mmCIF file of C-alpha atoms in Angstrom:
data_model
loop_
_atom_site.group_PDB
_atom_site.id
_atom_site.type_symbol
_atom_site.label_atom_id
_atom_site.label_comp_id
_atom_site.label_asym_id
_atom_site.label_seq_id
_atom_site.Cartn_x
_atom_site.Cartn_y
_atom_site.Cartn_z
ATOM 1 C CA MET E 29 98.769 118.263 107.947
ATOM 2 C CA LYS E 30 101.714 119.653 105.997
ATOM 3 C CA ARG E 31 101.457 123.049 104.300
ATOM 4 C CA ILE E 32 103.181 123.720 100.976
ATOM 5 C CA LEU E 33 103.439 127.069 99.221
ATOM 6 C CA VAL E 34 103.791 126.685 95.436
ATOM 7 C CA ALA E 35 105.053 129.748 93.582
ATOM 8 C CA CYS E 36 105.298 130.650 89.897
ATOM 9 C CA GLY E 37 105.542 133.882 87.938
ATOM 10 C CA ASN E 38 101.851 134.789 88.070
ATOM 11 C CA GLY E 39 100.631 132.410 90.779
ATOM 12 C CA ILE E 40 98.128 130.765 88.453
ATOM 13 C CA ALA E 41 99.118 128.416 85.633
ATOM 14 C CA THR E 42 102.248 126.428 86.385
ATOM 15 C CA SER E 43 101.787 126.584 90.149
ATOM 16 C CA THR E 44 98.342 125.004 89.778
ATOM 17 C CA VAL E 45 99.755 122.082 87.791
ATOM 18 C CA VAL E 46 102.649 121.573 90.203
ATOM 19 C CA ALA E 47 100.439 121.891 93.305
ATOM 20 C CA SER E 48 98.042 119.278 91.949
ATOM 21 C CA LYS E 49 100.802 116.788 91.097
ATOM 22 C CA VAL E 50 102.583 117.293 94.417
ATOM 23 C CA LYS E 51 99.353 116.852 96.382
ATOM 24 C CA ASP E 52 98.485 113.648 94.483
ATOM 25 C CA TYR E 53 101.984 112.218 95.002
ATOM 26 C CA LEU E 54 102.080 112.991 98.709
ATOM 27 C CA THR E 55 98.559 111.663 99.283
ATOM 28 C CA GLU E 56 99.618 108.384 97.639
ATOM 29 C CA HIS E 57 102.506 108.267 100.120
ATOM 30 C CA GLY E 58 100.295 108.830 103.150
ATOM 31 C CA VAL E 59 101.092 112.510 103.723
ATOM 32 C CA GLN E 60 98.166 114.851 104.331
ATOM 33 C CA VAL E 61 98.941 118.105 102.585
ATOM 34 C CA GLU E 62 97.414 121.494 101.911
ATOM 35 C CA THR E 63 98.794 123.529 99.001
ATOM 36 C CA THR E 64 98.544 127.246 98.337
ATOM 37 C CA GLN E 65 99.600 128.981 95.125
ATOM 38 C CA THR E 66 101.208 132.401 94.921
ATOM 39 C CA LYS E 67 103.357 134.686 92.772
ATOM 40 C CA LEU E 68 107.119 134.422 93.199
ATOM 41 C CA MET E 69 107.330 138.090 94.157
ATOM 42 C CA GLU E 70 104.866 137.517 97.028
ATOM 43 C CA VAL E 71 106.783 134.610 98.580
ATOM 44 C CA PRO E 72 108.816 136.542 101.193
ATOM 45 C CA GLY E 73 105.639 137.940 102.760
ATOM 46 C CA LYS E 74 103.694 134.675 102.681
ATOM 47 C CA VAL E 75 106.151 131.815 103.232
ATOM 48 C CA GLN E 76 106.332 131.827 107.035
ATOM 49 C CA GLY E 77 104.162 129.129 108.575
ATOM 50 C CA TYR E 78 104.606 126.761 105.637
ATOM 51 C CA ASP E 79 106.523 123.487 105.796
ATOM 52 C CA LEU E 80 107.936 123.782 102.263
ATOM 53 C CA LEU E 81 108.210 126.157 99.300
ATOM 54 C CA VAL E 82 108.123 124.739 95.760
ATOM 55 C CA THR E 83 109.048 127.164 92.971
ATOM 56 C CA THR E 84 108.724 126.910 89.195
ATOM 57 C CA GLY E 85 110.824 129.966 88.453
ATOM 58 C CA GLN E 86 113.988 131.716 89.580
ATOM 59 C CA PHE E 87 113.700 132.681 93.238
ATOM 60 C CA ASP E 88 116.506 134.163 95.306
ATOM 61 C CA GLY E 89 114.413 135.738 98.059
ATOM 62 C CA GLN E 90 114.342 135.020 101.748
ATOM 63 C CA THR E 91 112.352 132.091 103.128
ATOM 64 C CA GLY E 92 113.574 132.058 106.713
ATOM 65 C CA ASP E 93 113.803 128.437 107.822
ATOM 66 C CA VAL E 94 111.351 127.142 105.189
ATOM 67 C CA PRO E 95 113.110 124.716 102.817
ATOM 68 C CA VAL E 96 112.854 125.325 99.060
ATOM 69 C CA VAL E 97 112.550 122.778 96.230
ATOM 70 C CA LYS E 98 112.836 123.768 92.583
ATOM 71 C CA GLY E 99 109.706 122.333 90.969
ATOM 72 C CA MET E 100 110.394 122.830 87.252
ATOM 73 C CA PRO E 101 111.153 119.098 86.735
ATOM 74 C CA ILE E 102 107.563 118.364 87.767
ATOM 75 C CA LEU E 103 106.400 120.416 84.773
ATOM 76 C CA THR E 104 108.911 119.108 82.250
ATOM 77 C CA GLY E 105 108.825 115.509 83.438
ATOM 78 C CA ILE E 106 112.634 115.375 83.317
ATOM 79 C CA GLY E 107 113.747 114.424 86.810
ATOM 80 C CA ALA E 108 110.202 114.648 88.195
ATOM 81 C CA ASP E 109 110.505 111.448 90.248
ATOM 82 C CA LYS E 110 113.668 112.671 91.952
ATOM 83 C CA THR E 111 112.051 116.038 92.699
ATOM 84 C CA MET E 112 108.975 114.355 94.199
ATOM 85 C CA GLU E 113 111.215 112.167 96.362
ATOM 86 C CA GLU E 114 113.065 115.300 97.518
ATOM 87 C CA ILE E 115 109.758 116.945 98.458
ATOM 88 C CA LEU E 116 108.659 113.858 100.400
ATOM 89 C CA ALA E 117 112.014 113.648 102.216
ATOM 90 C CA LYS E 118 111.926 117.325 103.246
ATOM 91 C CA LEU E 119 108.436 116.912 104.691
ATOM 92 C CA GLN E 120 109.514 113.851 106.691
ATOM 93 C CA ASP E 121 112.533 115.591 108.286
#
């Protein structure tokens, strides 16, 4: 089971959409995943123990050894496939 933290400005709207799409995509590709949504400002205190961080806003904070993927393309649809492939690849490393 992979754990993904999805962060947006308020931890509600865009992170919910992105988390849902990421979970659906990964499930279709045989990856069991659990997603959690949070506010960008809460990421440094919550990110440890996750396999991946997906953000929908500007984030320059510390994540330790947790890889980060910028998830805005998932919302806009422009480059979404490439972003999903990047997420899948990072979870398979």
